PDB file of C-alpha atoms in Angstrom:
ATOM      1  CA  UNK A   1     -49.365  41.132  14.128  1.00 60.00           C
ATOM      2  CA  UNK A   2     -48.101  43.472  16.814  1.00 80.00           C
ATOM      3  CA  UNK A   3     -44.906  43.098  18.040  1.00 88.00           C
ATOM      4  CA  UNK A   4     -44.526  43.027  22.616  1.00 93.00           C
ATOM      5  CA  UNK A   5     -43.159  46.132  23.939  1.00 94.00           C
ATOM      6  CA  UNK A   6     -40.261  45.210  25.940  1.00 96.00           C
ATOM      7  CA  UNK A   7     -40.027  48.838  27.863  1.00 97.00           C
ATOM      8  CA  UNK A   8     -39.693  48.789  31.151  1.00 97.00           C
ATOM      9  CA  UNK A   9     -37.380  48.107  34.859  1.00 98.00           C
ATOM     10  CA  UNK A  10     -36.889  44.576  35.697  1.00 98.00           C
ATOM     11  CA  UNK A  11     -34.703  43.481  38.427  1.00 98.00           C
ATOM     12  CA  UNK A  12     -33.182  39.622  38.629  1.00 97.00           C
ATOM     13  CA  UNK A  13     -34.981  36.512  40.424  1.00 97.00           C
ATOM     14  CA  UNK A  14     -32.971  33.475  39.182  1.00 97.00           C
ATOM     15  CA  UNK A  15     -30.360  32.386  37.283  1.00 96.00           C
ATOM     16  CA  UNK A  16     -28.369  29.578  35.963  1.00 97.00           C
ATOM     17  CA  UNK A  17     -25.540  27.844  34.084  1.00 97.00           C
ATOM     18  CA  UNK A  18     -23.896  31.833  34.022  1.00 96.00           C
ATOM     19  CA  UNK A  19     -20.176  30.898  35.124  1.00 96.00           C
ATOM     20  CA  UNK A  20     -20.172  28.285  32.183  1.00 96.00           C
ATOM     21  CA  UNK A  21     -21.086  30.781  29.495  1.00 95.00           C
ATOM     22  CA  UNK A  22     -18.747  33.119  30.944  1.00 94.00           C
ATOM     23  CA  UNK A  23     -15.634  29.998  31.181  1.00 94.00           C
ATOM     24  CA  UNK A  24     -16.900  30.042  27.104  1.00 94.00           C
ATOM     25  CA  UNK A  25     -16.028  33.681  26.657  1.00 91.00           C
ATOM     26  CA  UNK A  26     -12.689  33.382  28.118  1.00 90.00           C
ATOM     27  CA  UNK A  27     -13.462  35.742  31.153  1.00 91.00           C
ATOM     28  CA  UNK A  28     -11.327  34.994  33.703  1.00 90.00           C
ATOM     29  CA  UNK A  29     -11.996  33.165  37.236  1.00 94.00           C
ATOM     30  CA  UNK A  30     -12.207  36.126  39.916  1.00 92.00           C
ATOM     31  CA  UNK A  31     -14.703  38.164  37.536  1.00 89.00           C
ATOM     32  CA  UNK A  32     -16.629  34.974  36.640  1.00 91.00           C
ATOM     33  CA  UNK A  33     -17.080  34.911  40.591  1.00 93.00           C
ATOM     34  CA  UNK A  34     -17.833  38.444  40.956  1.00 91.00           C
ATOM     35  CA  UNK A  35     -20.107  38.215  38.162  1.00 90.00           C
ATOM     36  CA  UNK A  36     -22.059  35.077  39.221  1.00 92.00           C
ATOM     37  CA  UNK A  37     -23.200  37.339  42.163  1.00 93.00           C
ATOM     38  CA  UNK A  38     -24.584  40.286  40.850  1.00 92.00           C
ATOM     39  CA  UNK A  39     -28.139  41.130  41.091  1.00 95.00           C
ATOM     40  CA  UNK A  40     -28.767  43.297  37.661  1.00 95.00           C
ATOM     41  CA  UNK A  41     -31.443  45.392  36.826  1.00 97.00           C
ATOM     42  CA  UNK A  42     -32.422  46.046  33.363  1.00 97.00           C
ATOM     43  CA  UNK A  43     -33.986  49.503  31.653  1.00 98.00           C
ATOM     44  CA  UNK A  44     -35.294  48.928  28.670  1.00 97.00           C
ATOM     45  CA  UNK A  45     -36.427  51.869  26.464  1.00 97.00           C
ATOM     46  CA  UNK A  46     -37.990  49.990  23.371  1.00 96.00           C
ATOM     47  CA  UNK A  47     -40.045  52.548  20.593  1.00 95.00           C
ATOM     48  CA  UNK A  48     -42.022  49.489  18.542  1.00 91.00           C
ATOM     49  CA  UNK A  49     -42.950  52.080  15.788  1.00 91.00           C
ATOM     50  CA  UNK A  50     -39.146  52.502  14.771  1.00 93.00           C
ATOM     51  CA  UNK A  51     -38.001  49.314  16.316  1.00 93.00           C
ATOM     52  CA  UNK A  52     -35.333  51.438  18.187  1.00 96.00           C
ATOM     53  CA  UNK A  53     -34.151  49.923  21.537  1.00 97.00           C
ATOM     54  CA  UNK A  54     -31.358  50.596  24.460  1.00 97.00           C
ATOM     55  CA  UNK A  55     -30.930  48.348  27.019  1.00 96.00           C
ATOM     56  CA  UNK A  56     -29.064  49.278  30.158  1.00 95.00           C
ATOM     57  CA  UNK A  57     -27.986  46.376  32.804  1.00 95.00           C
ATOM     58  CA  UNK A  58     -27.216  47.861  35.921  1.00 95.00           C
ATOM     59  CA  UNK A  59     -25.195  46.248  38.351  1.00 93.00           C
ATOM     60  CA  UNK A  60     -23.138  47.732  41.730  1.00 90.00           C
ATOM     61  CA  UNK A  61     -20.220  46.327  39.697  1.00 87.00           C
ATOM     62  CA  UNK A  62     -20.019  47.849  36.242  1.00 86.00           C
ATOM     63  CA  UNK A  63     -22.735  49.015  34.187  1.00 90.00           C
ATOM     64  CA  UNK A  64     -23.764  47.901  30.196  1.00 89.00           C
ATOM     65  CA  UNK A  65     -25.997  49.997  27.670  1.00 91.00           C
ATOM     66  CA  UNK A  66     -26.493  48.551  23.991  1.00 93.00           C
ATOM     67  CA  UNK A  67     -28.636  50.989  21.663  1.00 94.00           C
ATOM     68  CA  UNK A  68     -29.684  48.940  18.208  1.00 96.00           C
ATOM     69  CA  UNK A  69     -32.677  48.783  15.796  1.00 96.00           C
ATOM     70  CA  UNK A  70     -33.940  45.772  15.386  1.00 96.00           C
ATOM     71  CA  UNK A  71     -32.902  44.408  11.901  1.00 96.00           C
ATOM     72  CA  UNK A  72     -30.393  46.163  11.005  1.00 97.00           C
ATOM     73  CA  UNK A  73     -26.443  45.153  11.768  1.00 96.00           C
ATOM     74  CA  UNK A  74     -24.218  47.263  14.485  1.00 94.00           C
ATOM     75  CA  UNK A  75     -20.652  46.548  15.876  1.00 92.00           C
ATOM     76  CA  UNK A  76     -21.073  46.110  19.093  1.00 89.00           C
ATOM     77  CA  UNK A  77     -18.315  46.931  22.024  1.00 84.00           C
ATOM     78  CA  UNK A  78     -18.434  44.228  23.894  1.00 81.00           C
ATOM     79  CA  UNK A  79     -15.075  44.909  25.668  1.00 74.00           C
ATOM     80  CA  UNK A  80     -16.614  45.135  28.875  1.00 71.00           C
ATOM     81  CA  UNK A  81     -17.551  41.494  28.801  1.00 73.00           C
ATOM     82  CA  UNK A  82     -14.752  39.864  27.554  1.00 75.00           C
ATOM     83  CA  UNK A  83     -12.502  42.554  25.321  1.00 75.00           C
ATOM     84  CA  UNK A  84     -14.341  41.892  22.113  1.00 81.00           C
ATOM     85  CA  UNK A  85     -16.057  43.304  19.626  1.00 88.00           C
ATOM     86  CA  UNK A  86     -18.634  41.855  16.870  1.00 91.00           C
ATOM     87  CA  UNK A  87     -21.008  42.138  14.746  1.00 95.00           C
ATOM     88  CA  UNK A  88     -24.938  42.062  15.923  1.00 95.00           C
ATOM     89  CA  UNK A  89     -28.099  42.130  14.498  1.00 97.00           C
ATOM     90  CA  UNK A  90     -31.256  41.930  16.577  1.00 97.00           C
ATOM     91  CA  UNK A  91     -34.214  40.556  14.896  1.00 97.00           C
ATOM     92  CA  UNK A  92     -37.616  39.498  15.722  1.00 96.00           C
ATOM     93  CA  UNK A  93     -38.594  35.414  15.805  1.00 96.00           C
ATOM     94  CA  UNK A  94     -42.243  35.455  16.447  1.00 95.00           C
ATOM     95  CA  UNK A  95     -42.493  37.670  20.180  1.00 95.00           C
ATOM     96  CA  UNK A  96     -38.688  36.706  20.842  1.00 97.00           C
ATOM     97  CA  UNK A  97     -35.930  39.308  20.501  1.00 97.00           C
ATOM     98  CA  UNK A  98     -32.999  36.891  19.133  1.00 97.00           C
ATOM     99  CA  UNK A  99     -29.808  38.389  18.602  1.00 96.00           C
ATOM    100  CA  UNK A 100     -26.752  36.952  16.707  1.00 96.00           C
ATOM    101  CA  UNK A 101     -23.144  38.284  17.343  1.00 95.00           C
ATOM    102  CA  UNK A 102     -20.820  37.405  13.973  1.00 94.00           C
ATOM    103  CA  UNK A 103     -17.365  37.466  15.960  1.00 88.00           C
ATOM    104  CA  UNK A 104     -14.398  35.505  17.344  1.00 86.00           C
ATOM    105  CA  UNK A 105     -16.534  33.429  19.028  1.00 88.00           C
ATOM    106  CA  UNK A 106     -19.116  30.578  17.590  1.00 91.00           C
ATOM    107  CA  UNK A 107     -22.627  30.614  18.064  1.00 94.00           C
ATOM    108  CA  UNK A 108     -22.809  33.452  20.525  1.00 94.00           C
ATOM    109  CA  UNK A 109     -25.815  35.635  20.921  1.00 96.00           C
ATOM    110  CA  UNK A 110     -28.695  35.797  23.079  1.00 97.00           C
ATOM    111  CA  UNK A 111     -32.596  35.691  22.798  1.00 98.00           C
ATOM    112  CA  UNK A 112     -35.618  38.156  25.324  1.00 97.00           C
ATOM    113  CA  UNK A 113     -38.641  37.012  25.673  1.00 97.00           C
ATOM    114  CA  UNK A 114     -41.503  37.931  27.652  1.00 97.00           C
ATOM    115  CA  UNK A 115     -43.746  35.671  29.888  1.00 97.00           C
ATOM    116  CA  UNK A 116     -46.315  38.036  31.659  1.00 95.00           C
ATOM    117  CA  UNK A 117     -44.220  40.129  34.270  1.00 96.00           C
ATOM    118  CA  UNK A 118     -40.887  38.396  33.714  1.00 97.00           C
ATOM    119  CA  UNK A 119     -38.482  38.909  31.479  1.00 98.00           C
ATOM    120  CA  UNK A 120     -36.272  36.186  30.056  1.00 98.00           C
ATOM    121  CA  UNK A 121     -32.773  35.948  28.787  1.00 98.00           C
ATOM    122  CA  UNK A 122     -31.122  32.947  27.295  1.00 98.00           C
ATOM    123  CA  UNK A 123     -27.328  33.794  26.405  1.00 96.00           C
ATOM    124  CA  UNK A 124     -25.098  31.573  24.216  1.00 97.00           C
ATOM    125  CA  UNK A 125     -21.453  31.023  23.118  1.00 96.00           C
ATOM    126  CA  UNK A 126     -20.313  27.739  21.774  1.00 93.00           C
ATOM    127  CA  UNK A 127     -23.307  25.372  22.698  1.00 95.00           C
ATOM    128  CA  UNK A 128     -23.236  26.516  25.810  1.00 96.00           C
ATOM    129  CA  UNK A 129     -26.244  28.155  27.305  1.00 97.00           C
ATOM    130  CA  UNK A 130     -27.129  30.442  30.566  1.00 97.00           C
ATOM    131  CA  UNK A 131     -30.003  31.576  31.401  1.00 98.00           C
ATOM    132  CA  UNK A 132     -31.555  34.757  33.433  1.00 97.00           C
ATOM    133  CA  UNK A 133     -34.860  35.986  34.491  1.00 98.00           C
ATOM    134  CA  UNK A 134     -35.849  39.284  35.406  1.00 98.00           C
ATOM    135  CA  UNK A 135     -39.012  40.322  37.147  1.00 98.00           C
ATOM    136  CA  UNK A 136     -41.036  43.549  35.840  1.00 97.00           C
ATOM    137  CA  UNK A 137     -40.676  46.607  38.730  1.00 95.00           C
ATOM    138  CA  UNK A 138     -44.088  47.484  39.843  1.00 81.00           C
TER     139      UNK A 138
END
């Protein structure tokens, strides 16, 4: 079966439930706020023959690029979040790129998935969830 390719530009509709996940990472109140009001854009570069993929979020704040292949374990710098690093592994469930980060913090990771021109992100940290969805730049 043939895995989505998740290249592409998308820019953020909608979101929700983001200054609770962030409270569950320990980020503190003025850059929850300043967070909760950014407008990212995401470029995705994803090669489905090697299963390479870098991400880039793109805000007017500060700016995020992960580079991983999926199924195989990275330590990820998360210090621009929330001063942490972990370990991740990015792995495919069914059309869903689900990612797990082994770390300080329990049951954090996040899962993409694709619904015709959006793009979808659920992130977690201790059973709480946020959600974001991007549309796909023409």
């Amino acid at each position: 079966m043939t895995k989505p390719n998740y290249s592409g530009t998308y820019h953020m509709v909608e979101q929700e439930n983001v200054d609770a996940y962030l409270t569950g990472l320990d980020v503190n109140v003025a850059l929850r706020k300043i967070v909760c009001m950014l407008k990212p854009t995401k470029e995705i570069i994803h090669d489905p023959e090697t299963g390479a993929v870098k991400i880039n979020t793109i805000t007017t704040f500060k700016n995020f690029s992960m580079d991983f292949n999926i199924g195989k374990e990275f330590t990820e710098d998360l210090r621009i979040v929330d001063g942490r690093t972990c370990q991740t592994t990015v792995d495919w469930d069914g059309d869903k790129l689900v990612c797990v980060q082994r770390g300080e913090k329990e049951g954090r990771g996040w899962t993409h998935w694709l619904e015709g021109d959006k793009l979808h992100l659920e992130m977690r940290v201790q059973g709480v969830a946020a959600k974001q969805v991007f549309k796909k730049a023409e």
